[in-house]
Amino acid sequence: MSIGIFVGSDNGTTTDVCERLAGKLGGAELVDVGSASPDDIAKFDKIILASSTWGDGELQSDWESFAEALDGSGKFEGKLVALLALGDADSYSDTFCDALYHLKNVAKGAKIVGETSTDGYEFDSSKGAENGKFFGLAIDEANADDKTDGRLDAWAAQLKNAGF
């Protein structure tokens, strides 16, 4: 079963994290959303949507046009999807990993898996979390990069148990 990781990254940090995740999953293809088309979704059985969080809690800039092209397309119907976002809990504590919220809205019709606990994170608020759970995996490479590999290991195991 093929896994596609659709990633938007301005400075390469999100891409680096996704490459590490791909290795932990036993292989996955990274797809740059800046050059992707909605038809690329059909190439994969399982999909991870990944973005850094920018500005006032927005998706990385390449996601804007890709998300718009996907809106109403039904491309995620019946797909198994997981979400990953990067954020900075110190500098942007009130919008930490809000990209998870936006990615969840992009994946309309999908079966979303991979929620993670907000325990162990220090932030004020996030649209990407509800009832003590993030909608996917939240990574803070700016302040907690020492926790990234452990979080990726645990999440990869969780995703495999969910069918990835």
PDB file of C-alpha atoms in Angstrom:
ATOM      1  CA  MET A   1       0.000   0.000   0.000  1.00  0.00           C
ATOM      2  CA  SER A   2       1.432   3.312  -1.026  1.00  0.00           C
ATOM      3  CA  ILE A   3       1.833   6.288   1.292  1.00  0.00           C
ATOM      4  CA  GLY A   4       2.074   9.852   0.019  1.00  0.00           C
ATOM      5  CA  ILE A   5       3.244  12.687   2.230  1.00  0.00           C
ATOM      6  CA  PHE A   6       1.981  15.972   0.786  1.00  0.00           C
ATOM      7  CA  VAL A   7       4.234  18.656   2.219  1.00  0.00           C
ATOM      8  CA  GLY A   8       4.474  22.429   2.090  1.00  0.00           C
ATOM      9  CA  SER A   9       7.740  23.866   3.397  1.00  0.00           C
ATOM     10  CA  ASP A  10       9.357  27.277   2.979  1.00  0.00           C
ATOM     11  CA  ASN A  11      12.655  26.753   4.762  1.00  0.00           C
ATOM     12  CA  GLY A  12      12.995  22.967   4.519  1.00  0.00           C
ATOM     13  CA  THR A  13      12.270  22.131   8.152  1.00  0.00           C
ATOM     14  CA  THR A  14       8.896  20.525   7.425  1.00  0.00           C
ATOM     15  CA  THR A  15      10.397  18.590   4.526  1.00  0.00           C
ATOM     16  CA  ASP A  16      13.197  17.339   6.788  1.00  0.00           C
ATOM     17  CA  VAL A  17      10.716  16.158   9.426  1.00  0.00           C
ATOM     18  CA  CYS A  18       8.638  14.431   6.726  1.00  0.00           C
ATOM     19  CA  GLU A  19      11.699  12.669   5.304  1.00  0.00           C
ATOM     20  CA  ARG A  20      12.461  11.353   8.776  1.00  0.00           C
ATOM     21  CA  LEU A  21       8.849  10.212   9.163  1.00  0.00           C
ATOM     22  CA  ALA A  22       8.937   8.467   5.778  1.00  0.00           C
ATOM     23  CA  GLY A  23      11.922   6.434   6.953  1.00  0.00           C
ATOM     24  CA  LYS A  24      10.144   5.474  10.166  1.00  0.00           C
ATOM     25  CA  LEU A  25       7.082   4.339   8.201  1.00  0.00           C
ATOM     26  CA  GLY A  26       9.238   2.098   6.028  1.00  0.00           C
ATOM     27  CA  GLY A  27       9.068   4.337   3.025  1.00  0.00           C
ATOM     28  CA  ALA A  28       6.683   6.937   1.689  1.00  0.00           C
ATOM     29  CA  GLU A  29       6.808   9.310  -1.245  1.00  0.00           C
ATOM     30  CA  LEU A  30       7.101  13.019  -0.515  1.00  0.00           C
ATOM     31  CA  VAL A  31       5.011  15.247  -2.771  1.00  0.00           C
ATOM     32  CA  ASP A  32       5.672  18.999  -2.828  1.00  0.00           C
ATOM     33  CA  VAL A  33       2.265  20.717  -2.793  1.00  0.00           C
ATOM     34  CA  GLY A  34       3.824  23.627  -4.677  1.00  0.00           C
ATOM     35  CA  SER A  35       3.972  21.462  -7.801  1.00  0.00           C
ATOM     36  CA  ALA A  36       1.227  18.917  -7.032  1.00  0.00           C
ATOM     37  CA  SER A  37      -2.176  18.584  -8.656  1.00  0.00           C
ATOM     38  CA  PRO A  38      -5.367  17.213  -7.083  1.00  0.00           C
ATOM     39  CA  ASP A  39      -5.008  14.116  -9.295  1.00  0.00           C
ATOM     40  CA  ASP A  40      -1.834  13.215  -7.371  1.00  0.00           C
ATOM     41  CA  ILE A  41      -4.050  12.243  -4.412  1.00  0.00           C
ATOM     42  CA  ALA A  42      -5.376   9.238  -6.383  1.00  0.00           C
ATOM     43  CA  LYS A  43      -1.870   7.748  -6.640  1.00  0.00           C
ATOM     44  CA  PHE A  44      -1.836   6.865  -2.938  1.00  0.00           C
ATOM     45  CA  ASP A  45      -3.865   4.612  -0.669  1.00  0.00           C
ATOM     46  CA  LYS A  46      -2.781   6.442   2.464  1.00  0.00           C
ATOM     47  CA  ILE A  47      -1.943  10.117   2.752  1.00  0.00           C
ATOM     48  CA  ILE A  48      -0.232  12.402   5.236  1.00  0.00           C
ATOM     49  CA  LEU A  49      -0.830  16.132   4.882  1.00  0.00           C
ATOM     50  CA  ALA A  50       1.996  18.212   6.357  1.00  0.00           C
ATOM     51  CA  SER A  51       2.484  21.943   6.734  1.00  0.00           C
ATOM     52  CA  SER A  52       4.255  24.449   8.874  1.00  0.00           C
ATOM     53  CA  THR A  53       2.095  27.080  10.579  1.00  0.00           C
ATOM     54  CA  TRP A  54       2.635  30.676   9.428  1.00  0.00           C
ATOM     55  CA  GLY A  55       1.478  34.180  10.253  1.00  0.00           C
ATOM     56  CA  ASP A  56      -1.717  34.176  12.264  1.00  0.00           C
ATOM     57  CA  GLY A  57      -2.008  30.390  12.224  1.00  0.00           C
ATOM     58  CA  GLU A  58      -2.208  29.823   8.483  1.00  0.00           C
ATOM     59  CA  LEU A  59      -0.990  27.025   6.255  1.00  0.00           C
ATOM     60  CA  GLN A  60       2.345  27.305   4.472  1.00  0.00           C
ATOM     61  CA  SER A  61       1.872  29.457   1.336  1.00  0.00           C
ATOM     62  CA  ASP A  62       1.994  26.642  -1.263  1.00  0.00           C
ATOM     63  CA  TRP A  63      -0.967  25.003   0.448  1.00  0.00           C
ATOM     64  CA  GLU A  64      -3.270  27.925  -0.389  1.00  0.00           C
ATOM     65  CA  SER A  65      -3.629  27.170  -4.108  1.00  0.00           C
ATOM     66  CA  PHE A  66      -3.439  23.386  -3.617  1.00  0.00           C
ATOM     67  CA  ALA A  67      -6.191  23.465  -0.973  1.00  0.00           C
ATOM     68  CA  GLU A  68      -8.296  25.673  -3.227  1.00  0.00           C
ATOM     69  CA  ALA A  69      -7.878  23.220  -6.123  1.00  0.00           C
ATOM     70  CA  LEU A  70      -8.908  20.333  -3.851  1.00  0.00           C
ATOM     71  CA  ASP A  71     -11.977  22.076  -2.412  1.00  0.00           C
ATOM     72  CA  GLY A  72     -15.085  20.133  -3.347  1.00  0.00           C
ATOM     73  CA  SER A  73     -13.121  17.670  -5.496  1.00  0.00           C
ATOM     74  CA  GLY A  74     -13.995  14.598  -3.435  1.00  0.00           C
ATOM     75  CA  LYS A  75     -10.419  13.344  -3.858  1.00  0.00           C
ATOM     76  CA  PHE A  76     -10.201  12.270  -0.209  1.00  0.00           C
ATOM     77  CA  GLU A  77     -13.346  10.124  -0.189  1.00  0.00           C
ATOM     78  CA  GLY A  78     -12.469   6.737   1.283  1.00  0.00           C
ATOM     79  CA  LYS A  79      -8.815   7.675   1.904  1.00  0.00           C
ATOM     80  CA  LEU A  80      -6.949   7.109   5.142  1.00  0.00           C
ATOM     81  CA  VAL A  81      -5.362  10.448   6.078  1.00  0.00           C
ATOM     82  CA  ALA A  82      -3.107  11.663   8.886  1.00  0.00           C
ATOM     83  CA  LEU A  83      -2.114  15.260   9.621  1.00  0.00           C
ATOM     84  CA  LEU A  84       1.207  16.759  10.688  1.00  0.00           C
ATOM     85  CA  ALA A  85       1.970  20.389  11.513  1.00  0.00           C
ATOM     86  CA  LEU A  86       4.987  22.308  12.679  1.00  0.00           C
ATOM     87  CA  GLY A  87       4.716  25.324  14.922  1.00  0.00           C
ATOM     88  CA  ASP A  88       6.615  27.511  17.375  1.00  0.00           C
ATOM     89  CA  ALA A  89       5.037  27.297  20.837  1.00  0.00           C
ATOM     90  CA  ASP A  90       7.170  30.094  22.287  1.00  0.00           C
ATOM     91  CA  SER A  91       6.783  32.814  19.652  1.00  0.00           C
ATOM     92  CA  TYR A  92       3.305  31.819  18.435  1.00  0.00           C
ATOM     93  CA  SER A  93       1.763  30.266  21.531  1.00  0.00           C
ATOM     94  CA  ASP A  94      -1.748  31.479  20.654  1.00  0.00           C
ATOM     95  CA  THR A  95      -1.771  29.845  17.183  1.00  0.00           C
ATOM     96  CA  PHE A  96       0.415  26.801  17.862  1.00  0.00           C
ATOM     97  CA  CYS A  97       0.099  24.265  15.046  1.00  0.00           C
ATOM     98  CA  ASP A  98      -3.163  25.811  13.799  1.00  0.00           C
ATOM     99  CA  ALA A  99      -2.193  24.291  10.443  1.00  0.00           C
ATOM    100  CA  LEU A 100      -3.681  21.004  11.748  1.00  0.00           C
ATOM    101  CA  TYR A 101      -7.119  22.629  11.761  1.00  0.00           C
ATOM    102  CA  HIS A 102      -6.725  23.864   8.188  1.00  0.00           C
ATOM    103  CA  LEU A 103      -5.359  20.518   6.960  1.00  0.00           C
ATOM    104  CA  LYS A 104      -8.331  18.735   8.526  1.00  0.00           C
ATOM    105  CA  ASN A 105     -10.616  21.008   6.498  1.00  0.00           C
ATOM    106  CA  VAL A 106      -8.651  20.228   3.327  1.00  0.00           C
ATOM    107  CA  ALA A 107      -9.137  16.463   3.818  1.00  0.00           C
ATOM    108  CA  LYS A 108     -12.941  16.522   3.564  1.00  0.00           C
ATOM    109  CA  GLY A 109     -14.396  13.022   3.224  1.00  0.00           C
ATOM    110  CA  ALA A 110     -11.277  11.251   4.504  1.00  0.00           C
ATOM    111  CA  LYS A 111     -10.987   8.977   7.491  1.00  0.00           C
ATOM    112  CA  ILE A 112      -8.635  11.005   9.720  1.00  0.00           C
ATOM    113  CA  VAL A 113      -6.347   8.995  12.001  1.00  0.00           C
ATOM    114  CA  GLY A 114      -3.371   9.840  14.188  1.00  0.00           C
ATOM    115  CA  GLU A 115      -4.689  12.149  16.901  1.00  0.00           C
ATOM    116  CA  THR A 116      -2.081  12.843  19.579  1.00  0.00           C
ATOM    117  CA  SER A 117      -2.248  14.154  23.128  1.00  0.00           C
ATOM    118  CA  THR A 118      -1.462  17.764  23.940  1.00  0.00           C
ATOM    119  CA  ASP A 119       0.359  16.534  27.072  1.00  0.00           C
ATOM    120  CA  GLY A 120       4.001  17.582  27.084  1.00  0.00           C
ATOM    121  CA  TYR A 121       3.417  20.749  25.038  1.00  0.00           C
ATOM    122  CA  GLU A 122       3.308  24.282  26.424  1.00  0.00           C
ATOM    123  CA  PHE A 123       1.145  26.665  24.387  1.00  0.00           C
ATOM    124  CA  ASP A 124      -1.796  28.999  24.978  1.00  0.00           C
ATOM    125  CA  SER A 125      -4.215  27.870  22.268  1.00  0.00           C
ATOM    126  CA  SER A 126      -4.478  25.942  19.016  1.00  0.00           C
ATOM    127  CA  LYS A 127      -7.283  25.515  16.502  1.00  0.00           C
ATOM    128  CA  GLY A 128      -5.565  22.193  15.784  1.00  0.00           C
ATOM    129  CA  ALA A 129      -6.569  20.688  19.131  1.00  0.00           C
ATOM    130  CA  GLU A 130      -9.801  19.749  20.858  1.00  0.00           C
ATOM    131  CA  ASN A 131     -10.424  18.096  24.214  1.00  0.00           C
ATOM    132  CA  GLY A 132      -6.724  17.571  24.945  1.00  0.00           C
ATOM    133  CA  LYS A 133      -5.936  16.036  21.539  1.00  0.00           C
ATOM    134  CA  PHE A 134      -4.263  17.446  18.450  1.00  0.00           C
ATOM    135  CA  PHE A 135      -5.961  16.474  15.163  1.00  0.00           C
ATOM    136  CA  GLY A 136      -2.610  14.925  14.180  1.00  0.00           C
ATOM    137  CA  LEU A 137       1.011  15.290  15.211  1.00  0.00           C
ATOM    138  CA  ALA A 138       2.324  18.674  16.389  1.00  0.00           C
ATOM    139  CA  ILE A 139       6.066  19.279  16.070  1.00  0.00           C
ATOM    140  CA  ASP A 140       7.988  22.214  17.544  1.00  0.00           C
ATOM    141  CA  GLU A 141      11.443  22.141  15.946  1.00  0.00           C
ATOM    142  CA  ALA A 142      12.135  25.699  17.155  1.00  0.00           C
ATOM    143  CA  ASN A 143      11.905  24.903  20.874  1.00  0.00           C
ATOM    144  CA  ALA A 144      11.604  21.149  21.374  1.00  0.00           C
ATOM    145  CA  ASP A 145      13.641  19.544  18.591  1.00  0.00           C
ATOM    146  CA  ASP A 146      15.019  17.086  21.148  1.00  0.00           C
ATOM    147  CA  LYS A 147      11.514  15.561  21.357  1.00  0.00           C
ATOM    148  CA  THR A 148      10.898  15.264  17.598  1.00  0.00           C
ATOM    149  CA  ASP A 149      12.392  11.816  16.991  1.00  0.00           C
ATOM    150  CA  GLY A 150      10.524  10.298  19.933  1.00  0.00           C
ATOM    151  CA  ARG A 151       7.267  11.875  18.797  1.00  0.00           C
ATOM    152  CA  LEU A 152       7.846  10.658  15.226  1.00  0.00           C
ATOM    153  CA  ASP A 153       8.621   7.126  16.456  1.00  0.00           C
ATOM    154  CA  ALA A 154       5.459   6.983  18.572  1.00  0.00           C
ATOM    155  CA  TRP A 155       3.305   8.474  15.807  1.00  0.00           C
ATOM    156  CA  ALA A 156       4.689   6.142  13.129  1.00  0.00           C
ATOM    157  CA  ALA A 157       3.805   3.164  15.356  1.00  0.00           C
ATOM    158  CA  GLN A 158       0.343   4.618  15.958  1.00  0.00           C
ATOM    159  CA  LEU A 159      -0.205   5.142  12.212  1.00  0.00           C
ATOM    160  CA  LYS A 160       0.903   1.587  11.422  1.00  0.00           C
ATOM    161  CA  ASN A 161      -1.646   0.293  13.954  1.00  0.00           C
ATOM    162  CA  ALA A 162      -4.292   2.433  12.216  1.00  0.00           C
ATOM    163  CA  GLY A 163      -3.564   0.850   8.837  1.00  0.00           C
ATOM    164  CA  PHE A 164      -0.633   2.813   7.435  1.00  0.00           C
TER     165      PHE A 164
END
